[in-house]
Short mmCIF file of N, CA and C in Angstrom, two decimals:
data_model
loop_
_atom_site.label_atom_id
_atom_site.label_comp_id
_atom_site.label_asym_id
_atom_site.label_seq_id
_atom_site.Cartn_x
_atom_site.Cartn_y
_atom_site.Cartn_z
N MET A 1 5.40 -14.59 51.86
CA MET A 1 4.42 -13.49 51.82
C MET A 1 3.02 -14.06 51.70
N ASN A 2 2.10 -13.64 52.40
CA ASN A 2 0.73 -14.04 52.33
C ASN A 2 0.17 -13.79 50.92
N ALA A 3 -0.39 -14.76 50.27
CA ALA A 3 -0.88 -14.57 48.87
C ALA A 3 -1.99 -13.53 48.86
N ALA A 4 -2.72 -13.34 49.86
CA ALA A 4 -3.78 -12.33 49.85
C ALA A 4 -3.20 -10.97 49.80
N VAL A 5 -1.95 -10.71 50.32
CA VAL A 5 -1.36 -9.43 50.38
C VAL A 5 -0.56 -9.19 49.08
N LYS A 6 -0.04 -10.18 48.48
CA LYS A 6 0.80 -10.01 47.28
C LYS A 6 0.08 -9.32 46.20
N ARG A 7 0.62 -8.18 45.70
CA ARG A 7 0.01 -7.33 44.73
C ARG A 7 0.55 -7.63 43.30
N LEU A 8 1.86 -7.84 43.27
CA LEU A 8 2.57 -8.03 42.00
C LEU A 8 3.47 -9.24 42.00
N ASP A 9 3.60 -9.87 40.89
CA ASP A 9 4.53 -10.99 40.68
C ASP A 9 5.88 -10.45 40.10
N VAL A 10 5.72 -9.47 39.20
CA VAL A 10 6.88 -8.98 38.46
C VAL A 10 6.83 -7.42 38.36
N ILE A 11 7.98 -6.79 38.60
CA ILE A 11 8.04 -5.34 38.36
C ILE A 11 9.20 -5.18 37.36
N CYS A 12 8.88 -4.61 36.20
CA CYS A 12 9.86 -4.45 35.19
C CYS A 12 10.32 -2.96 35.12
N ILE A 13 11.62 -2.77 35.25
CA ILE A 13 12.16 -1.43 35.26
C ILE A 13 13.19 -1.31 34.07
N GLY A 14 12.97 -0.23 33.30
CA GLY A 14 13.87 -0.03 32.14
C GLY A 14 13.28 0.44 30.94
N ARG A 15 13.78 -0.04 29.82
CA ARG A 15 13.48 0.50 28.56
C ARG A 15 12.14 -0.04 27.97
N VAL A 16 11.29 0.95 27.58
CA VAL A 16 10.13 0.57 26.75
C VAL A 16 10.15 1.54 25.57
N ALA A 17 9.86 0.97 24.44
CA ALA A 17 9.99 1.80 23.19
C ALA A 17 9.03 1.32 22.20
N VAL A 18 8.85 2.12 21.11
CA VAL A 18 8.10 1.65 19.96
C VAL A 18 9.09 1.05 18.97
N ASP A 19 8.83 -0.18 18.57
CA ASP A 19 9.58 -0.85 17.51
C ASP A 19 8.88 -0.77 16.25
N LEU A 20 9.49 -0.32 15.18
CA LEU A 20 8.91 -0.27 13.86
C LEU A 20 9.65 -1.37 13.01
N TYR A 21 8.99 -2.47 12.71
CA TYR A 21 9.54 -3.59 11.96
C TYR A 21 9.32 -3.42 10.50
N ALA A 22 10.40 -3.51 9.74
CA ALA A 22 10.26 -3.49 8.27
C ALA A 22 9.39 -4.65 7.75
N GLN A 23 8.50 -4.35 6.85
CA GLN A 23 7.63 -5.37 6.31
C GLN A 23 8.16 -6.08 5.11
N GLN A 24 9.22 -5.50 4.53
CA GLN A 24 9.94 -6.10 3.38
C GLN A 24 11.13 -6.93 3.83
N ILE A 25 10.95 -8.13 4.19
CA ILE A 25 12.06 -9.01 4.63
C ILE A 25 13.09 -9.17 3.58
N GLY A 26 14.36 -9.03 3.96
CA GLY A 26 15.43 -9.22 3.00
C GLY A 26 15.92 -7.79 2.45
N SER A 27 15.13 -6.79 2.64
CA SER A 27 15.50 -5.45 2.14
C SER A 27 16.36 -4.66 3.00
N ARG A 28 17.20 -3.82 2.42
CA ARG A 28 17.96 -2.88 3.24
C ARG A 28 16.98 -1.91 3.89
N LEU A 29 17.30 -1.38 5.00
CA LEU A 29 16.43 -0.36 5.62
C LEU A 29 16.27 0.81 4.75
N GLU A 30 17.28 1.13 3.95
CA GLU A 30 17.15 2.24 3.00
C GLU A 30 16.03 2.03 1.95
N ASP A 31 15.70 0.75 1.67
CA ASP A 31 14.77 0.38 0.64
C ASP A 31 13.39 0.01 1.12
N VAL A 32 13.14 -0.02 2.43
CA VAL A 32 11.93 -0.48 3.05
C VAL A 32 10.85 0.54 2.72
N ALA A 33 9.69 0.09 2.34
CA ALA A 33 8.57 0.98 2.01
C ALA A 33 7.53 1.04 3.19
N SER A 34 7.48 -0.01 4.06
CA SER A 34 6.43 0.06 5.03
C SER A 34 6.95 -0.67 6.34
N PHE A 35 6.39 -0.24 7.49
CA PHE A 35 6.78 -0.78 8.76
C PHE A 35 5.49 -1.10 9.51
N ALA A 36 5.64 -2.07 10.46
CA ALA A 36 4.51 -2.41 11.40
C ALA A 36 5.02 -1.96 12.76
N LYS A 37 4.11 -1.45 13.56
CA LYS A 37 4.44 -0.84 14.92
C LYS A 37 4.13 -1.84 16.01
N TYR A 38 5.07 -1.99 16.95
CA TYR A 38 4.88 -2.92 18.07
C TYR A 38 5.44 -2.32 19.32
N LEU A 39 5.04 -2.75 20.49
CA LEU A 39 5.68 -2.50 21.73
C LEU A 39 7.05 -3.09 21.71
N GLY A 40 8.06 -2.35 22.22
CA GLY A 40 9.39 -2.90 22.25
C GLY A 40 10.12 -2.49 23.54
N GLY A 41 11.38 -2.79 23.60
CA GLY A 41 12.24 -2.56 24.78
C GLY A 41 12.21 -3.83 25.59
N SER A 42 13.38 -4.24 26.13
CA SER A 42 13.46 -5.49 26.87
C SER A 42 12.52 -5.52 28.00
N SER A 43 12.48 -4.41 28.83
CA SER A 43 11.63 -4.43 29.99
C SER A 43 10.15 -4.37 29.62
N GLY A 44 9.81 -3.63 28.61
CA GLY A 44 8.45 -3.59 28.10
C GLY A 44 7.97 -4.94 27.63
N ASN A 45 8.86 -5.63 26.88
CA ASN A 45 8.53 -6.95 26.39
C ASN A 45 8.27 -7.89 27.52
N VAL A 46 9.11 -7.88 28.55
CA VAL A 46 8.91 -8.80 29.72
C VAL A 46 7.62 -8.48 30.43
N ALA A 47 7.36 -7.16 30.65
CA ALA A 47 6.07 -6.81 31.36
C ALA A 47 4.89 -7.33 30.54
N PHE A 48 4.91 -7.17 29.29
CA PHE A 48 3.81 -7.60 28.43
C PHE A 48 3.72 -9.11 28.40
N GLY A 49 4.83 -9.75 28.18
CA GLY A 49 4.79 -11.22 28.14
C GLY A 49 4.34 -11.94 29.42
N THR A 50 4.89 -11.44 30.57
CA THR A 50 4.47 -12.02 31.81
C THR A 50 3.00 -11.78 32.12
N ALA A 51 2.48 -10.60 31.74
CA ALA A 51 0.99 -10.34 31.95
C ALA A 51 0.12 -11.22 31.09
N ILE A 52 0.51 -11.43 29.80
CA ILE A 52 -0.38 -12.33 29.02
C ILE A 52 -0.23 -13.76 29.42
N GLN A 53 0.78 -14.12 30.19
CA GLN A 53 0.88 -15.46 30.73
C GLN A 53 0.25 -15.67 32.11
N GLY A 54 -0.42 -14.58 32.59
CA GLY A 54 -1.20 -14.58 33.77
C GLY A 54 -0.59 -14.08 35.05
N LEU A 55 0.70 -13.59 34.96
CA LEU A 55 1.32 -13.01 36.11
C LEU A 55 0.90 -11.56 36.31
N LYS A 56 0.90 -11.08 37.52
CA LYS A 56 0.61 -9.64 37.78
C LYS A 56 1.90 -8.90 37.61
N SER A 57 2.00 -8.16 36.53
CA SER A 57 3.24 -7.37 36.20
C SER A 57 2.97 -5.90 36.21
N ALA A 58 3.99 -5.12 36.46
CA ALA A 58 3.98 -3.70 36.42
C ALA A 58 5.15 -3.18 35.58
N MET A 59 5.04 -2.00 35.06
CA MET A 59 6.08 -1.35 34.27
C MET A 59 6.44 -0.07 34.94
N LEU A 60 7.77 0.09 35.22
CA LEU A 60 8.33 1.30 35.81
C LEU A 60 9.28 1.86 34.79
N ALA A 61 8.81 2.94 34.06
CA ALA A 61 9.63 3.57 33.02
C ALA A 61 9.00 4.89 32.73
N ARG A 62 9.54 5.58 31.68
CA ARG A 62 9.02 6.88 31.21
C ARG A 62 8.70 6.78 29.72
N VAL A 63 7.64 7.40 29.37
CA VAL A 63 7.25 7.60 27.92
C VAL A 63 6.95 9.08 27.71
N GLY A 64 7.01 9.47 26.49
CA GLY A 64 6.72 10.82 26.13
C GLY A 64 5.19 11.09 26.14
N ASP A 65 4.90 12.38 26.19
CA ASP A 65 3.45 12.79 26.19
C ASP A 65 3.01 13.05 24.74
N GLU A 66 3.00 11.97 23.99
CA GLU A 66 2.65 12.06 22.54
C GLU A 66 2.08 10.72 22.07
N HIS A 67 1.85 10.58 20.84
CA HIS A 67 1.17 9.40 20.30
C HIS A 67 1.87 8.12 20.63
N ASN A 68 3.18 8.05 20.51
CA ASN A 68 3.86 6.81 20.76
C ASN A 68 3.80 6.41 22.22
N GLY A 69 3.92 7.41 23.12
CA GLY A 69 3.81 7.11 24.55
C GLY A 69 2.46 6.54 24.86
N ARG A 70 1.41 7.15 24.29
CA ARG A 70 0.01 6.65 24.51
C ARG A 70 -0.16 5.24 23.91
N PHE A 71 0.42 5.00 22.79
CA PHE A 71 0.40 3.65 22.14
C PHE A 71 0.95 2.64 23.16
N LEU A 72 2.12 2.93 23.71
CA LEU A 72 2.76 1.99 24.62
C LEU A 72 1.93 1.77 25.88
N ARG A 73 1.48 2.84 26.50
CA ARG A 73 0.66 2.73 27.69
C ARG A 73 -0.65 1.88 27.41
N GLU A 74 -1.32 2.18 26.30
CA GLU A 74 -2.54 1.47 25.94
C GLU A 74 -2.30 0.02 25.67
N THR A 75 -1.17 -0.31 24.98
CA THR A 75 -0.79 -1.71 24.65
C THR A 75 -0.53 -2.49 25.86
N LEU A 76 0.24 -1.89 26.84
CA LEU A 76 0.51 -2.51 28.11
C LEU A 76 -0.79 -2.73 28.94
N ASN A 77 -1.62 -1.73 28.94
CA ASN A 77 -2.87 -1.80 29.72
C ASN A 77 -3.76 -2.89 29.16
N ARG A 78 -3.89 -3.05 27.85
CA ARG A 78 -4.70 -4.09 27.20
C ARG A 78 -4.17 -5.45 27.57
N ALA A 79 -2.90 -5.60 27.84
CA ALA A 79 -2.31 -6.94 28.23
C ALA A 79 -2.47 -7.19 29.66
N GLY A 80 -2.90 -6.16 30.45
CA GLY A 80 -3.08 -6.38 31.89
C GLY A 80 -1.89 -5.87 32.74
N VAL A 81 -1.00 -5.24 32.13
CA VAL A 81 0.16 -4.64 32.85
C VAL A 81 -0.33 -3.47 33.72
N ASP A 82 0.11 -3.40 34.92
CA ASP A 82 -0.10 -2.20 35.82
C ASP A 82 0.81 -1.10 35.33
N THR A 83 0.21 -0.01 34.83
CA THR A 83 1.05 1.14 34.34
C THR A 83 1.01 2.36 35.25
N GLU A 84 0.70 2.12 36.51
CA GLU A 84 0.63 3.17 37.51
C GLU A 84 1.99 3.88 37.61
N TYR A 85 3.04 3.19 37.36
CA TYR A 85 4.42 3.76 37.50
C TYR A 85 5.05 4.02 36.17
N LEU A 86 4.27 3.98 35.12
CA LEU A 86 4.71 4.37 33.79
C LEU A 86 4.53 5.90 33.68
N ILE A 87 5.62 6.61 33.86
CA ILE A 87 5.52 8.10 33.94
C ILE A 87 5.43 8.73 32.57
N THR A 88 4.58 9.70 32.47
CA THR A 88 4.50 10.46 31.20
C THR A 88 5.37 11.68 31.37
N ASP A 89 6.42 11.81 30.48
CA ASP A 89 7.34 12.96 30.49
C ASP A 89 6.90 13.98 29.48
N LYS A 90 6.55 15.13 29.88
CA LYS A 90 6.01 16.18 28.98
C LYS A 90 7.10 16.82 28.23
N SER A 91 8.37 16.66 28.50
CA SER A 91 9.47 17.42 27.85
C SER A 91 10.27 16.51 26.98
N ARG A 92 10.01 15.18 26.90
CA ARG A 92 10.84 14.27 26.11
C ARG A 92 9.89 13.40 25.26
N LEU A 93 10.55 12.85 24.21
CA LEU A 93 9.78 11.88 23.30
C LEU A 93 9.98 10.51 23.72
N THR A 94 9.08 9.64 23.30
CA THR A 94 9.24 8.16 23.54
C THR A 94 10.35 7.60 22.65
N ALA A 95 11.09 6.65 23.15
CA ALA A 95 12.09 6.01 22.39
C ALA A 95 11.53 5.23 21.19
N LEU A 96 12.22 5.25 20.08
CA LEU A 96 11.79 4.58 18.86
C LEU A 96 12.92 3.81 18.22
N VAL A 97 12.66 2.64 17.69
CA VAL A 97 13.67 1.77 17.04
C VAL A 97 13.06 1.29 15.72
N MET A 98 13.93 1.41 14.71
CA MET A 98 13.60 0.91 13.33
C MET A 98 14.41 -0.39 13.15
N LEU A 99 13.68 -1.47 12.77
CA LEU A 99 14.34 -2.76 12.68
C LEU A 99 14.07 -3.37 11.32
N GLY A 100 15.04 -4.15 10.84
CA GLY A 100 14.84 -4.88 9.65
C GLY A 100 15.25 -6.31 9.80
N ILE A 101 14.86 -7.24 8.88
CA ILE A 101 15.38 -8.55 8.87
C ILE A 101 15.88 -8.74 7.44
N LYS A 102 17.26 -8.74 7.34
CA LYS A 102 17.88 -8.91 6.02
C LYS A 102 18.03 -10.37 5.68
N ASP A 103 18.52 -11.17 6.60
CA ASP A 103 18.68 -12.64 6.46
C ASP A 103 18.65 -13.21 7.84
N GLN A 104 18.93 -14.53 7.96
CA GLN A 104 18.84 -15.21 9.29
C GLN A 104 19.85 -14.64 10.27
N GLU A 105 20.87 -13.97 9.83
CA GLU A 105 21.92 -13.54 10.75
C GLU A 105 22.10 -11.98 10.80
N THR A 106 21.40 -11.29 10.03
CA THR A 106 21.52 -9.81 9.90
C THR A 106 20.25 -9.10 10.17
N PHE A 107 20.27 -8.31 11.31
CA PHE A 107 19.07 -7.59 11.75
C PHE A 107 19.47 -6.12 11.95
N PRO A 108 19.44 -5.33 10.92
CA PRO A 108 19.80 -3.90 11.09
C PRO A 108 18.82 -3.20 12.05
N LEU A 109 19.42 -2.36 12.91
CA LEU A 109 18.62 -1.58 13.92
C LEU A 109 19.13 -0.14 13.87
N ILE A 110 18.13 0.79 14.02
CA ILE A 110 18.49 2.24 14.21
C ILE A 110 17.72 2.62 15.50
N PHE A 111 18.43 3.09 16.50
CA PHE A 111 17.81 3.57 17.72
C PHE A 111 17.68 5.04 17.70
N TYR A 112 16.51 5.57 17.99
CA TYR A 112 16.23 6.98 18.14
C TYR A 112 16.00 7.26 19.60
N ARG A 113 17.10 7.56 20.30
CA ARG A 113 17.01 7.65 21.82
C ARG A 113 17.63 8.97 22.33
N ASP A 114 17.91 9.95 21.45
CA ASP A 114 18.44 11.21 21.89
C ASP A 114 17.48 11.92 22.80
N ASN A 115 17.88 12.16 24.05
CA ASN A 115 16.97 12.90 25.00
C ASN A 115 15.59 12.38 25.13
N CYS A 116 15.42 11.00 25.02
CA CYS A 116 14.09 10.41 25.08
C CYS A 116 13.68 10.18 26.58
N ALA A 117 12.41 9.96 26.69
CA ALA A 117 11.76 9.90 28.06
C ALA A 117 12.41 8.77 28.91
N ASP A 118 12.72 7.61 28.38
CA ASP A 118 13.11 6.53 29.27
C ASP A 118 14.57 6.71 29.62
N MET A 119 15.27 7.70 29.11
CA MET A 119 16.66 7.99 29.51
C MET A 119 16.72 9.05 30.70
N ALA A 120 15.59 9.67 31.03
CA ALA A 120 15.56 10.73 31.98
C ALA A 120 15.71 10.20 33.37
#
């Protein structure tokens, strides 16, 4: 393909979510007092990572029409990801994951994905 015609290097299709990481390492999720918010989802992470490495990447997925969906879109845009195909779903919420780090081998996760936008 002619380099002048090539628009994208990578198209990521799939899950994009908000990851809430527990800030108290070693605690049970039940005992965590605070979380930090990050872009998550395997496809979302690949789109973000390839963009910050200089590749032209795009994200094809759905997010909810709410604060978390806007957070993901804005985070991807700031990294240089093409979000033209990141669809805003007005009837579903954005996927959310709570994560902890208990020790080197234990990483508790809770997925909130019931009727979420990226499953539509």
